[in-house]
PDB file of N, CA and C in Angstrom:
ATOM      1  N   MET A   1      31.490   5.202  -8.991  1.00  0.00           N
ATOM      2  CA  MET A   1      31.661   4.929  -7.362  1.00  0.00           C
ATOM      3  C   MET A   1      32.545   4.908  -6.359  1.00  0.00           C
ATOM      4  N   GLY A   2      32.366   4.957  -5.205  1.00  0.00           N
ATOM      5  CA  GLY A   2      33.072   4.848  -4.354  1.00  0.00           C
ATOM      6  C   GLY A   2      33.591   3.226  -3.613  1.00  0.00           C
ATOM      7  N   PHE A   3      34.844   3.373  -2.659  1.00  0.00           N
ATOM      8  CA  PHE A   3      34.473   1.966  -1.946  1.00  0.00           C
ATOM      9  C   PHE A   3      33.256   1.601  -1.301  1.00  0.00           C
ATOM     10  N   LEU A   4      32.852   2.632  -0.505  1.00  0.00           N
ATOM     11  CA  LEU A   4      31.874   2.463   0.690  1.00  0.00           C
ATOM     12  C   LEU A   4      30.388   2.198  -0.008  1.00  0.00           C
ATOM     13  N   SER A   5      30.241   3.012  -1.549  1.00  0.00           N
ATOM     14  CA  SER A   5      28.856   2.650  -2.169  1.00  0.00           C
ATOM     15  C   SER A   5      29.127   1.443  -2.952  1.00  0.00           C
ATOM     16  N   ASN A   6      29.971   0.923  -3.123  1.00  0.00           N
ATOM     17  CA  ASN A   6      30.256  -0.337  -3.667  1.00  0.00           C
ATOM     18  C   ASN A   6      29.967  -1.768  -3.019  1.00  0.00           C
ATOM     19  N   LEU A   7      30.960  -1.161  -1.381  1.00  0.00           N
ATOM     20  CA  LEU A   7      30.361  -2.204  -0.572  1.00  0.00           C
ATOM     21  C   LEU A   7      29.027  -2.698   0.304  1.00  0.00           C
ATOM     22  N   PHE A   8      28.961  -0.931   0.730  1.00  0.00           N
ATOM     23  CA  PHE A   8      26.908  -1.298   1.145  1.00  0.00           C
ATOM     24  C   PHE A   8      25.782  -0.134   0.091  1.00  0.00           C
ATOM     25  N   GLY A   9      26.243   0.124  -1.061  1.00  0.00           N
ATOM     26  CA  GLY A   9      25.003   0.595  -1.935  1.00  0.00           C
ATOM     27  C   GLY A   9      24.769   1.920  -1.365  1.00  0.00           C
ATOM     28  N   PRO A  10      24.040   2.447  -2.535  1.00  0.00           N
ATOM     29  CA  PRO A  10      24.502   4.015  -2.350  1.00  0.00           C
ATOM     30  C   PRO A  10      23.633   4.540  -1.722  1.00  0.00           C
ATOM     31  N   SER A  11      24.153   5.902  -0.459  1.00  0.00           N
ATOM     32  CA  SER A  11      22.711   6.085   0.318  1.00  0.00           C
ATOM     33  C   SER A  11      21.374   6.310  -0.081  1.00  0.00           C
ATOM     34  N   VAL A  12      20.985   6.503   0.310  1.00  0.00           N
ATOM     35  CA  VAL A  12      18.928   6.443   0.198  1.00  0.00           C
ATOM     36  C   VAL A  12      18.604   7.441   1.066  1.00  0.00           C
ATOM     37  N   PRO A  13      18.343   8.598   1.143  1.00  0.00           N
ATOM     38  CA  PRO A  13      17.119   9.341   1.975  1.00  0.00           C
ATOM     39  C   PRO A  13      16.380   9.322   3.018  1.00  0.00           C
ATOM     40  N   LYS A  14      16.450   9.540   4.007  1.00  0.00           N
ATOM     41  CA  LYS A  14      15.350   9.332   4.835  1.00  0.00           C
ATOM     42  C   LYS A  14      14.652   9.674   5.642  1.00  0.00           C
ATOM     43  N   LEU A  15      13.004   8.932   4.969  1.00  0.00           N
ATOM     44  CA  LEU A  15      12.136  10.132   5.790  1.00  0.00           C
ATOM     45  C   LEU A  15      11.153   9.846   6.736  1.00  0.00           C
ATOM     46  N   THR A  16      10.556  10.511   7.689  1.00  0.00           N
ATOM     47  CA  THR A  16       9.883  10.040   9.028  1.00  0.00           C
ATOM     48  C   THR A  16       8.653   9.683   8.960  1.00  0.00           C
ATOM     49  N   ALA A  17       7.864   8.858   9.599  1.00  0.00           N
ATOM     50  CA  ALA A  17       6.457   8.965   9.097  1.00  0.00           C
ATOM     51  C   ALA A  17       5.274   9.807   8.624  1.00  0.00           C
ATOM     52  N   THR A  18       5.676  10.915   9.535  1.00  0.00           N
ATOM     53  CA  THR A  18       5.060  12.402   9.376  1.00  0.00           C
ATOM     54  C   THR A  18       5.589  13.087   8.219  1.00  0.00           C
ATOM     55  N   ASP A  19       6.858  12.560   7.907  1.00  0.00           N
ATOM     56  CA  ASP A  19       7.190  13.341   6.302  1.00  0.00           C
ATOM     57  C   ASP A  19       6.327  12.878   5.397  1.00  0.00           C
ATOM     58  N   VAL A  20       6.233  11.258   5.347  1.00  0.00           N
ATOM     59  CA  VAL A  20       5.723  10.856   4.567  1.00  0.00           C
ATOM     60  C   VAL A  20       4.150  10.671   4.480  1.00  0.00           C
ATOM     61  N   ASN A  21       3.463  11.396   5.136  1.00  0.00           N
ATOM     62  CA  ASN A  21       2.367  11.346   5.297  1.00  0.00           C
ATOM     63  C   ASN A  21       1.980  13.460   5.080  1.00  0.00           C
ATOM     64  N   GLU A  22       2.828  14.174   5.136  1.00  0.00           N
ATOM     65  CA  GLU A  22       2.887  15.322   4.740  1.00  0.00           C
ATOM     66  C   GLU A  22       3.165  15.257   3.191  1.00  0.00           C
ATOM     67  N   LYS A  23       3.975  14.555   2.522  1.00  0.00           N
ATOM     68  CA  LYS A  23       3.915  14.302   1.483  1.00  0.00           C
ATOM     69  C   LYS A  23       2.847  14.118   0.716  1.00  0.00           C
ATOM     70  N   LEU A  24       1.628  13.148   1.493  1.00  0.00           N
ATOM     71  CA  LEU A  24       0.781  12.284   0.449  1.00  0.00           C
ATOM     72  C   LEU A  24      -0.355  13.508   0.551  1.00  0.00           C
ATOM     73  N   LYS A  25      -0.028  14.450   1.856  1.00  0.00           N
ATOM     74  CA  LYS A  25      -1.737  15.193   1.858  1.00  0.00           C
ATOM     75  C   LYS A  25      -1.268  16.293   0.792  1.00  0.00           C
ATOM     76  N   PHE A  26       0.235  16.880   0.845  1.00  0.00           N
ATOM     77  CA  PHE A  26       0.310  18.211   0.512  1.00  0.00           C
ATOM     78  C   PHE A  26       1.333  18.121  -0.581  1.00  0.00           C
ATOM     79  N   GLY A  27       2.451  17.416  -1.278  1.00  0.00           N
ATOM     80  CA  GLY A  27       3.211  17.155  -1.860  1.00  0.00           C
ATOM     81  C   GLY A  27       3.377  16.482  -2.745  1.00  0.00           C
ATOM     82  N   LYS A  28       4.223  15.519  -3.610  1.00  0.00           N
ATOM     83  CA  LYS A  28       4.050  15.428  -4.834  1.00  0.00           C
ATOM     84  C   LYS A  28       3.039  14.226  -5.296  1.00  0.00           C
ATOM     85  N   HIS A  29       2.622  13.510  -3.779  1.00  0.00           N
ATOM     86  CA  HIS A  29       1.998  12.266  -3.926  1.00  0.00           C
ATOM     87  C   HIS A  29       3.129  10.856  -4.370  1.00  0.00           C
ATOM     88  N   PRO A  30       3.812  10.702  -3.631  1.00  0.00           N
ATOM     89  CA  PRO A  30       4.759   9.963  -4.075  1.00  0.00           C
ATOM     90  C   PRO A  30       3.915   8.078  -4.003  1.00  0.00           C
ATOM     91  N   LEU A  31       4.581   6.967  -5.189  1.00  0.00           N
ATOM     92  CA  LEU A  31       3.825   6.178  -4.900  1.00  0.00           C
ATOM     93  C   LEU A  31       4.671   5.495  -3.386  1.00  0.00           C
ATOM     94  N   ILE A  32       3.954   4.687  -2.592  1.00  0.00           N
ATOM     95  CA  ILE A  32       4.088   4.323  -1.450  1.00  0.00           C
ATOM     96  C   ILE A  32       4.376   2.776  -1.958  1.00  0.00           C
ATOM     97  N   VAL A  33       5.578   2.040  -1.395  1.00  0.00           N
ATOM     98  CA  VAL A  33       5.675   0.786  -1.882  1.00  0.00           C
ATOM     99  C   VAL A  33       5.803  -0.141  -0.968  1.00  0.00           C
ATOM    100  N   ASP A  34       5.231  -1.447  -0.070  1.00  0.00           N
ATOM    101  CA  ASP A  34       5.246  -1.952   0.780  1.00  0.00           C
ATOM    102  C   ASP A  34       6.085  -3.362   0.538  1.00  0.00           C
ATOM    103  N   VAL A  35       6.663  -3.373   1.124  1.00  0.00           N
ATOM    104  CA  VAL A  35       8.090  -4.259   0.681  1.00  0.00           C
ATOM    105  C   VAL A  35       7.858  -5.679   1.557  1.00  0.00           C
ATOM    106  N   ARG A  36       6.554  -5.291   2.674  1.00  0.00           N
ATOM    107  CA  ARG A  36       6.082  -6.995   3.082  1.00  0.00           C
ATOM    108  C   ARG A  36       5.831  -7.620   2.777  1.00  0.00           C
ATOM    109  N   GLN A  37       5.324  -8.916   3.710  1.00  0.00           N
ATOM    110  CA  GLN A  37       4.793 -10.344   3.336  1.00  0.00           C
ATOM    111  C   GLN A  37       3.498  -9.945   2.685  1.00  0.00           C
ATOM    112  N   PRO A  38       2.538 -10.788   1.925  1.00  0.00           N
ATOM    113  CA  PRO A  38       1.213 -10.087   1.936  1.00  0.00           C
ATOM    114  C   PRO A  38       0.017 -10.345   2.842  1.00  0.00           C
ATOM    115  N   ASP A  39       0.543 -11.452   3.791  1.00  0.00           N
ATOM    116  CA  ASP A  39      -0.079 -11.441   4.952  1.00  0.00           C
ATOM    117  C   ASP A  39      -0.029 -10.255   6.051  1.00  0.00           C
ATOM    118  N   GLU A  40       1.435  -9.329   6.288  1.00  0.00           N
ATOM    119  CA  GLU A  40       1.685  -8.059   7.132  1.00  0.00           C
ATOM    120  C   GLU A  40       0.964  -6.581   6.276  1.00  0.00           C
ATOM    121  N   PHE A  41       0.507  -7.261   5.207  1.00  0.00           N
ATOM    122  CA  PHE A  41      -0.160  -5.522   3.831  1.00  0.00           C
ATOM    123  C   PHE A  41      -1.170  -5.774   4.690  1.00  0.00           C
ATOM    124  N   ARG A  42      -2.101  -7.387   4.360  1.00  0.00           N
ATOM    125  CA  ARG A  42      -3.788  -7.489   4.405  1.00  0.00           C
ATOM    126  C   ARG A  42      -3.950  -7.018   6.092  1.00  0.00           C
ATOM    127  N   GLN A  43      -2.753  -7.316   6.869  1.00  0.00           N
ATOM    128  CA  GLN A  43      -3.727  -6.407   8.043  1.00  0.00           C
ATOM    129  C   GLN A  43      -3.916  -5.126   8.591  1.00  0.00           C
ATOM    130  N   VAL A  44      -2.466  -4.723   7.982  1.00  0.00           N
ATOM    131  CA  VAL A  44      -2.984  -2.957   7.677  1.00  0.00           C
ATOM    132  C   VAL A  44      -1.802  -2.436   6.692  1.00  0.00           C
ATOM    133  N   HIS A  45      -1.871  -1.196   5.866  1.00  0.00           N
ATOM    134  CA  HIS A  45      -1.446  -0.890   5.308  1.00  0.00           C
ATOM    135  C   HIS A  45      -1.315   0.961   5.414  1.00  0.00           C
ATOM    136  N   ILE A  46      -0.520   1.516   4.449  1.00  0.00           N
ATOM    137  CA  ILE A  46      -0.878   3.144   3.967  1.00  0.00           C
ATOM    138  C   ILE A  46      -1.907   3.131   2.927  1.00  0.00           C
ATOM    139  N   ALA A  47      -2.830   4.235   2.692  1.00  0.00           N
ATOM    140  CA  ALA A  47      -4.124   3.309   2.077  1.00  0.00           C
ATOM    141  C   ALA A  47      -3.337   3.822   0.567  1.00  0.00           C
ATOM    142  N   GLY A  48      -3.459   3.351  -0.328  1.00  0.00           N
ATOM    143  CA  GLY A  48      -2.674   3.554  -2.084  1.00  0.00           C
ATOM    144  C   GLY A  48      -1.861   2.292  -2.081  1.00  0.00           C
ATOM    145  N   ALA A  49      -0.797   1.859  -1.368  1.00  0.00           N
ATOM    146  CA  ALA A  49       0.312   1.436  -1.037  1.00  0.00           C
ATOM    147  C   ALA A  49      -0.026   0.336  -1.852  1.00  0.00           C
ATOM    148  N   LYS A  50       1.698   0.343  -2.808  1.00  0.00           N
ATOM    149  CA  LYS A  50       1.534  -1.325  -3.688  1.00  0.00           C
ATOM    150  C   LYS A  50       2.787  -1.722  -3.283  1.00  0.00           C
ATOM    151  N   LEU A  51       1.519  -3.281  -3.338  1.00  0.00           N
ATOM    152  CA  LEU A  51       2.878  -4.662  -2.248  1.00  0.00           C
ATOM    153  C   LEU A  51       3.539  -5.070  -3.626  1.00  0.00           C
ATOM    154  N   ILE A  52       4.582  -4.906  -3.022  1.00  0.00           N
ATOM    155  CA  ILE A  52       5.949  -5.708  -3.837  1.00  0.00           C
ATOM    156  C   ILE A  52       7.006  -6.209  -2.632  1.00  0.00           C
ATOM    157  N   PRO A  53       6.563  -7.332  -2.309  1.00  0.00           N
ATOM    158  CA  PRO A  53       7.455  -8.138  -1.014  1.00  0.00           C
ATOM    159  C   PRO A  53       9.066  -8.303  -1.669  1.00  0.00           C
ATOM    160  N   LEU A  54       9.861  -7.590  -0.863  1.00  0.00           N
ATOM    161  CA  LEU A  54      11.420  -7.351  -0.880  1.00  0.00           C
ATOM    162  C   LEU A  54      11.323  -8.409  -1.974  1.00  0.00           C
ATOM    163  N   ASN A  55      11.533  -9.951  -1.811  1.00  0.00           N
ATOM    164  CA  ASN A  55      12.007 -10.948  -2.337  1.00  0.00           C
ATOM    165  C   ASN A  55      11.415 -10.738  -3.886  1.00  0.00           C
ATOM    166  N   GLU A  56      10.588 -10.093  -3.906  1.00  0.00           N
ATOM    167  CA  GLU A  56      10.252 -10.273  -5.759  1.00  0.00           C
ATOM    168  C   GLU A  56      10.287  -8.893  -6.166  1.00  0.00           C
ATOM    169  N   LEU A  57      11.517  -7.999  -5.410  1.00  0.00           N
ATOM    170  CA  LEU A  57      11.451  -6.277  -6.056  1.00  0.00           C
ATOM    171  C   LEU A  57      12.326  -6.526  -7.026  1.00  0.00           C
ATOM    172  N   ARG A  58      13.243  -7.338  -7.472  1.00  0.00           N
ATOM    173  CA  ARG A  58      13.946  -7.251  -8.678  1.00  0.00           C
ATOM    174  C   ARG A  58      13.590  -7.873  -9.543  1.00  0.00           C
ATOM    175  N   LYS A  59      12.386  -8.436  -9.257  1.00  0.00           N
ATOM    176  CA  LYS A  59      11.816  -8.741 -11.249  1.00  0.00           C
ATOM    177  C   LYS A  59      10.352  -8.310 -11.634  1.00  0.00           C
ATOM    178  N   ARG A  60       9.932  -7.169  -9.896  1.00  0.00           N
ATOM    179  CA  ARG A  60       8.932  -6.341 -10.638  1.00  0.00           C
ATOM    180  C   ARG A  60       9.179  -5.170 -10.673  1.00  0.00           C
ATOM    181  N   MET A  61      10.666  -4.653 -10.528  1.00  0.00           N
ATOM    182  CA  MET A  61      10.823  -3.422 -10.098  1.00  0.00           C
ATOM    183  C   MET A  61      10.054  -2.113 -11.398  1.00  0.00           C
ATOM    184  N   LYS A  62      10.186  -3.539 -13.293  1.00  0.00           N
ATOM    185  CA  LYS A  62       9.546  -2.859 -14.059  1.00  0.00           C
ATOM    186  C   LYS A  62       8.116  -2.197 -14.031  1.00  0.00           C
ATOM    187  N   GLU A  63       7.369  -2.821 -12.959  1.00  0.00           N
ATOM    188  CA  GLU A  63       6.347  -1.987 -12.178  1.00  0.00           C
ATOM    189  C   GLU A  63       5.831  -1.016 -11.939  1.00  0.00           C
ATOM    190  N   LEU A  64       7.142  -0.250 -11.434  1.00  0.00           N
ATOM    191  CA  LEU A  64       7.466   1.054 -10.413  1.00  0.00           C
ATOM    192  C   LEU A  64       7.256   2.344 -11.612  1.00  0.00           C
ATOM    193  N   PRO A  65       6.997   3.516 -11.923  1.00  0.00           N
ATOM    194  CA  PRO A  65       7.431   4.387 -12.560  1.00  0.00           C
ATOM    195  C   PRO A  65       8.526   4.971 -12.593  1.00  0.00           C
ATOM    196  N   GLN A  66       9.678   5.480 -12.968  1.00  0.00           N
ATOM    197  CA  GLN A  66      10.778   6.042 -13.029  1.00  0.00           C
ATOM    198  C   GLN A  66      11.117   7.704 -12.412  1.00  0.00           C
ATOM    199  N   GLY A  67       9.411   8.249 -13.264  1.00  0.00           N
ATOM    200  CA  GLY A  67       9.899   9.771 -12.479  1.00  0.00           C
ATOM    201  C   GLY A  67       8.778  10.266 -11.656  1.00  0.00           C
ATOM    202  N   ARG A  68       8.962   8.886 -11.174  1.00  0.00           N
ATOM    203  CA  ARG A  68       7.703   9.415  -9.707  1.00  0.00           C
ATOM    204  C   ARG A  68       8.381   8.981  -8.490  1.00  0.00           C
ATOM    205  N   GLU A  69       8.028  10.036  -7.204  1.00  0.00           N
ATOM    206  CA  GLU A  69       9.403   9.282  -6.067  1.00  0.00           C
ATOM    207  C   GLU A  69       8.674   8.516  -5.087  1.00  0.00           C
ATOM    208  N   ILE A  70       9.555   7.400  -5.142  1.00  0.00           N
ATOM    209  CA  ILE A  70       8.806   6.421  -4.534  1.00  0.00           C
ATOM    210  C   ILE A  70       9.443   6.210  -2.930  1.00  0.00           C
ATOM    211  N   VAL A  71       8.092   5.419  -2.151  1.00  0.00           N
ATOM    212  CA  VAL A  71       8.770   5.501  -0.633  1.00  0.00           C
ATOM    213  C   VAL A  71       8.865   3.886  -0.194  1.00  0.00           C
ATOM    214  N   CYS A  72       9.628   3.698  -0.043  1.00  0.00           N
ATOM    215  CA  CYS A  72       9.635   2.494   0.618  1.00  0.00           C
ATOM    216  C   CYS A  72       9.352   2.123   1.854  1.00  0.00           C
ATOM    217  N   VAL A  73       8.555   1.368   2.785  1.00  0.00           N
ATOM    218  CA  VAL A  73       8.156   0.855   3.307  1.00  0.00           C
ATOM    219  C   VAL A  73       7.734  -0.732   3.949  1.00  0.00           C
ATOM    220  N   CYS A  74       8.317  -0.716   4.978  1.00  0.00           N
ATOM    221  CA  CYS A  74       7.976  -2.395   5.584  1.00  0.00           C
ATOM    222  C   CYS A  74       7.288  -2.054   7.230  1.00  0.00           C
ATOM    223  N   ALA A  75       7.779  -3.048   8.014  1.00  0.00           N
ATOM    224  CA  ALA A  75       7.264  -2.885   9.517  1.00  0.00           C
ATOM    225  C   ALA A  75       7.861  -1.927  10.239  1.00  0.00           C
ATOM    226  N   SER A  76       9.776  -2.181  10.178  1.00  0.00           N
ATOM    227  CA  SER A  76      10.076  -1.386  11.204  1.00  0.00           C
ATOM    228  C   SER A  76      11.556  -0.306  10.570  1.00  0.00           C
ATOM    229  N   GLY A  77      11.335  -0.552   9.269  1.00  0.00           N
ATOM    230  CA  GLY A  77      12.899  -0.159   8.647  1.00  0.00           C
ATOM    231  C   GLY A  77      13.663  -1.244   8.016  1.00  0.00           C
ATOM    232  N   SER A  78      13.627  -2.251   8.076  1.00  0.00           N
ATOM    233  CA  SER A  78      14.940  -2.835   7.532  1.00  0.00           C
ATOM    234  C   SER A  78      14.627  -3.326   6.265  1.00  0.00           C
ATOM    235  N   ARG A  79      13.820  -4.175   5.668  1.00  0.00           N
ATOM    236  CA  ARG A  79      13.496  -4.238   4.456  1.00  0.00           C
ATOM    237  C   ARG A  79      13.662  -3.034   3.591  1.00  0.00           C
ATOM    238  N   SER A  80      12.647  -1.971   4.523  1.00  0.00           N
ATOM    239  CA  SER A  80      12.502  -1.003   3.407  1.00  0.00           C
ATOM    240  C   SER A  80      13.829  -0.105   2.734  1.00  0.00           C
ATOM    241  N   ARG A  81      15.264  -0.369   3.950  1.00  0.00           N
ATOM    242  CA  ARG A  81      16.177   0.023   3.622  1.00  0.00           C
ATOM    243  C   ARG A  81      17.005  -0.453   2.776  1.00  0.00           C
ATOM    244  N   SER A  82      16.853  -2.171   2.598  1.00  0.00           N
ATOM    245  CA  SER A  82      17.288  -2.861   1.449  1.00  0.00           C
ATOM    246  C   SER A  82      16.970  -2.564  -0.197  1.00  0.00           C
ATOM    247  N   ALA A  83      15.025  -2.402   0.089  1.00  0.00           N
ATOM    248  CA  ALA A  83      14.393  -2.343  -1.058  1.00  0.00           C
ATOM    249  C   ALA A  83      15.012  -0.672  -1.222  1.00  0.00           C
ATOM    250  N   ALA A  84      14.981   0.154  -0.970  1.00  0.00           N
ATOM    251  CA  ALA A  84      15.520   1.369  -1.557  1.00  0.00           C
ATOM    252  C   ALA A  84      16.751   1.705  -2.168  1.00  0.00           C
ATOM    253  N   LYS A  85      17.939   0.808  -1.087  1.00  0.00           N
ATOM    254  CA  LYS A  85      18.882   0.920  -1.829  1.00  0.00           C
ATOM    255  C   LYS A  85      19.151   0.108  -3.558  1.00  0.00           C
ATOM    256  N   ILE A  86      18.341  -1.012  -3.669  1.00  0.00           N
ATOM    257  CA  ILE A  86      17.867  -2.070  -4.962  1.00  0.00           C
ATOM    258  C   ILE A  86      17.910  -0.524  -5.950  1.00  0.00           C
ATOM    259  N   LEU A  87      16.639  -0.089  -5.205  1.00  0.00           N
ATOM    260  CA  LEU A  87      15.616   0.864  -6.402  1.00  0.00           C
ATOM    261  C   LEU A  87      16.767   2.059  -6.778  1.00  0.00           C
ATOM    262  N   ALA A  88      17.484   2.665  -5.408  1.00  0.00           N
ATOM    263  CA  ALA A  88      18.390   3.644  -5.960  1.00  0.00           C
ATOM    264  C   ALA A  88      19.677   3.725  -7.088  1.00  0.00           C
ATOM    265  N   LYS A  89      19.889   1.860  -6.837  1.00  0.00           N
ATOM    266  CA  LYS A  89      21.046   1.848  -7.944  1.00  0.00           C
ATOM    267  C   LYS A  89      20.738   1.179  -9.369  1.00  0.00           C
ATOM    268  N   GLU A  90      19.124   1.556  -9.636  1.00  0.00           N
ATOM    269  CA  GLU A  90      18.647   1.210 -10.942  1.00  0.00           C
ATOM    270  C   GLU A  90      17.892   2.988 -11.058  1.00  0.00           C
ATOM    271  N   GLY A  91      18.487   3.744 -10.436  1.00  0.00           N
ATOM    272  CA  GLY A  91      18.342   4.937 -10.769  1.00  0.00           C
ATOM    273  C   GLY A  91      16.914   5.461 -10.208  1.00  0.00           C
ATOM    274  N   TYR A  92      16.001   5.275  -9.634  1.00  0.00           N
ATOM    275  CA  TYR A  92      14.759   5.244  -8.789  1.00  0.00           C
ATOM    276  C   TYR A  92      14.642   6.713  -8.147  1.00  0.00           C
ATOM    277  N   THR A  93      14.247   7.751  -7.932  1.00  0.00           N
ATOM    278  CA  THR A  93      13.961   8.797  -6.875  1.00  0.00           C
ATOM    279  C   THR A  93      13.812   7.838  -5.542  1.00  0.00           C
ATOM    280  N   VAL A  94      14.153   7.668  -4.696  1.00  0.00           N
ATOM    281  CA  VAL A  94      13.594   6.442  -3.241  1.00  0.00           C
ATOM    282  C   VAL A  94      13.656   7.562  -2.132  1.00  0.00           C
ATOM    283  N   PHE A  95      13.130   6.890  -1.408  1.00  0.00           N
ATOM    284  CA  PHE A  95      13.448   7.514   0.030  1.00  0.00           C
ATOM    285  C   PHE A  95      12.589   6.431   0.622  1.00  0.00           C
ATOM    286  N   ASP A  96      13.378   5.892   2.219  1.00  0.00           N
ATOM    287  CA  ASP A  96      13.319   5.204   3.489  1.00  0.00           C
ATOM    288  C   ASP A  96      12.117   5.849   4.036  1.00  0.00           C
ATOM    289  N   MET A  97      11.650   5.278   4.316  1.00  0.00           N
ATOM    290  CA  MET A  97      10.666   5.506   5.599  1.00  0.00           C
ATOM    291  C   MET A  97      11.454   5.083   6.627  1.00  0.00           C
ATOM    292  N   GLN A  98      12.077   5.803   7.605  1.00  0.00           N
ATOM    293  CA  GLN A  98      11.956   5.407   8.884  1.00  0.00           C
ATOM    294  C   GLN A  98      10.890   4.851   9.656  1.00  0.00           C
ATOM    295  N   GLY A  99      11.278   3.354  10.549  1.00  0.00           N
ATOM    296  CA  GLY A  99      10.613   3.205  11.380  1.00  0.00           C
ATOM    297  C   GLY A  99       9.082   2.028  11.013  1.00  0.00           C
ATOM    298  N   GLY A 100       9.390   1.993   9.419  1.00  0.00           N
ATOM    299  CA  GLY A 100       8.393   1.236   9.100  1.00  0.00           C
ATOM    300  C   GLY A 100       6.829   1.390   9.496  1.00  0.00           C
ATOM    301  N   MET A 101       5.951   0.408   9.489  1.00  0.00           N
ATOM    302  CA  MET A 101       4.711   0.989  10.057  1.00  0.00           C
ATOM    303  C   MET A 101       4.293   0.732  11.173  1.00  0.00           C
ATOM    304  N   GLN A 102       5.052   0.356  12.342  1.00  0.00           N
ATOM    305  CA  GLN A 102       4.866   0.729  13.256  1.00  0.00           C
ATOM    306  C   GLN A 102       5.034   2.320  13.664  1.00  0.00           C
ATOM    307  N   ALA A 103       6.561   2.806  13.049  1.00  0.00           N
ATOM    308  CA  ALA A 103       6.070   4.528  13.532  1.00  0.00           C
ATOM    309  C   ALA A 103       5.140   5.190  12.503  1.00  0.00           C
ATOM    310  N   TRP A 104       4.328   4.447  11.499  1.00  0.00           N
ATOM    311  CA  TRP A 104       3.187   5.340  11.154  1.00  0.00           C
ATOM    312  C   TRP A 104       1.970   5.148  12.179  1.00  0.00           C
ATOM    313  N   ARG A 105       1.832   3.569  12.409  1.00  0.00           N
ATOM    314  CA  ARG A 105       0.784   3.993  13.338  1.00  0.00           C
ATOM    315  C   ARG A 105       0.948   4.158  14.680  1.00  0.00           C
ATOM    316  N   ARG A 106       2.315   4.594  15.264  1.00  0.00           N
ATOM    317  CA  ARG A 106       2.409   5.233  16.607  1.00  0.00           C
ATOM    318  C   ARG A 106       2.078   6.748  16.633  1.00  0.00           C
ATOM    319  N   MET A 107       2.359   6.795  15.441  1.00  0.00           N
ATOM    320  CA  MET A 107       1.728   8.612  14.862  1.00  0.00           C
ATOM    321  C   MET A 107       0.215   8.733  14.363  1.00  0.00           C
ATOM    322  N   LYS A 108      -0.501   7.812  14.586  1.00  0.00           N
ATOM    323  CA  LYS A 108      -1.916   7.186  14.772  1.00  0.00           C
ATOM    324  C   LYS A 108      -2.451   7.518  12.635  1.00  0.00           C
ATOM    325  N   PHE A 109      -1.276   8.487  12.212  1.00  0.00           N
ATOM    326  CA  PHE A 109      -2.077   8.109  10.377  1.00  0.00           C
ATOM    327  C   PHE A 109      -2.837   7.349  10.198  1.00  0.00           C
ATOM    328  N   PRO A 110      -3.751   7.866   9.575  1.00  0.00           N
ATOM    329  CA  PRO A 110      -4.348   6.659   8.691  1.00  0.00           C
ATOM    330  C   PRO A 110      -4.123   5.032   7.713  1.00  0.00           C
ATOM    331  N   VAL A 111      -4.736   3.869   7.956  1.00  0.00           N
ATOM    332  CA  VAL A 111      -4.385   3.266   7.718  1.00  0.00           C
ATOM    333  C   VAL A 111      -5.378   2.145   6.740  1.00  0.00           C
ATOM    334  N   GLN A 112      -4.937   1.454   6.523  1.00  0.00           N
ATOM    335  CA  GLN A 112      -5.615   0.495   5.444  1.00  0.00           C
ATOM    336  C   GLN A 112      -5.452  -0.662   5.516  1.00  0.00           C
ATOM    337  N   LYS A 113      -6.649  -1.806   6.000  1.00  0.00           N
ATOM    338  CA  LYS A 113      -7.160  -3.125   5.910  1.00  0.00           C
ATOM    339  C   LYS A 113      -7.512  -4.169   4.785  1.00  0.00           C
ATOM    340  N   GLY A 114      -6.704  -5.071   4.768  1.00  0.00           N
ATOM    341  CA  GLY A 114      -7.652  -6.229   3.996  1.00  0.00           C
ATOM    342  C   GLY A 114      -6.986  -5.912   2.293  1.00  0.00           C
TER     343      GLY A 114
END
């Protein structure tokens, strides 16, 4: 790894909410990993998303499939970027959804509650 990768972690590809919606509808059906807190997740989340709060990610990483694309999601994109870097460093194929659930809801894509 280069100096910047060591300093900031690996670079992670970003996807827009529209990109993620398209992948879920027509693509490889990535696993959506929501890294918000349980109360945020219960209020609203992407259907089928797996909740793993950012502070639990390192110890729960084994729950995630190595051979499947993973998209990290949070409220606005900050926590998901951190989560995606952690997973990328461990060899996962991972993307960061820009703008998080705020962007998803702004596009009026389907959500689930509970």
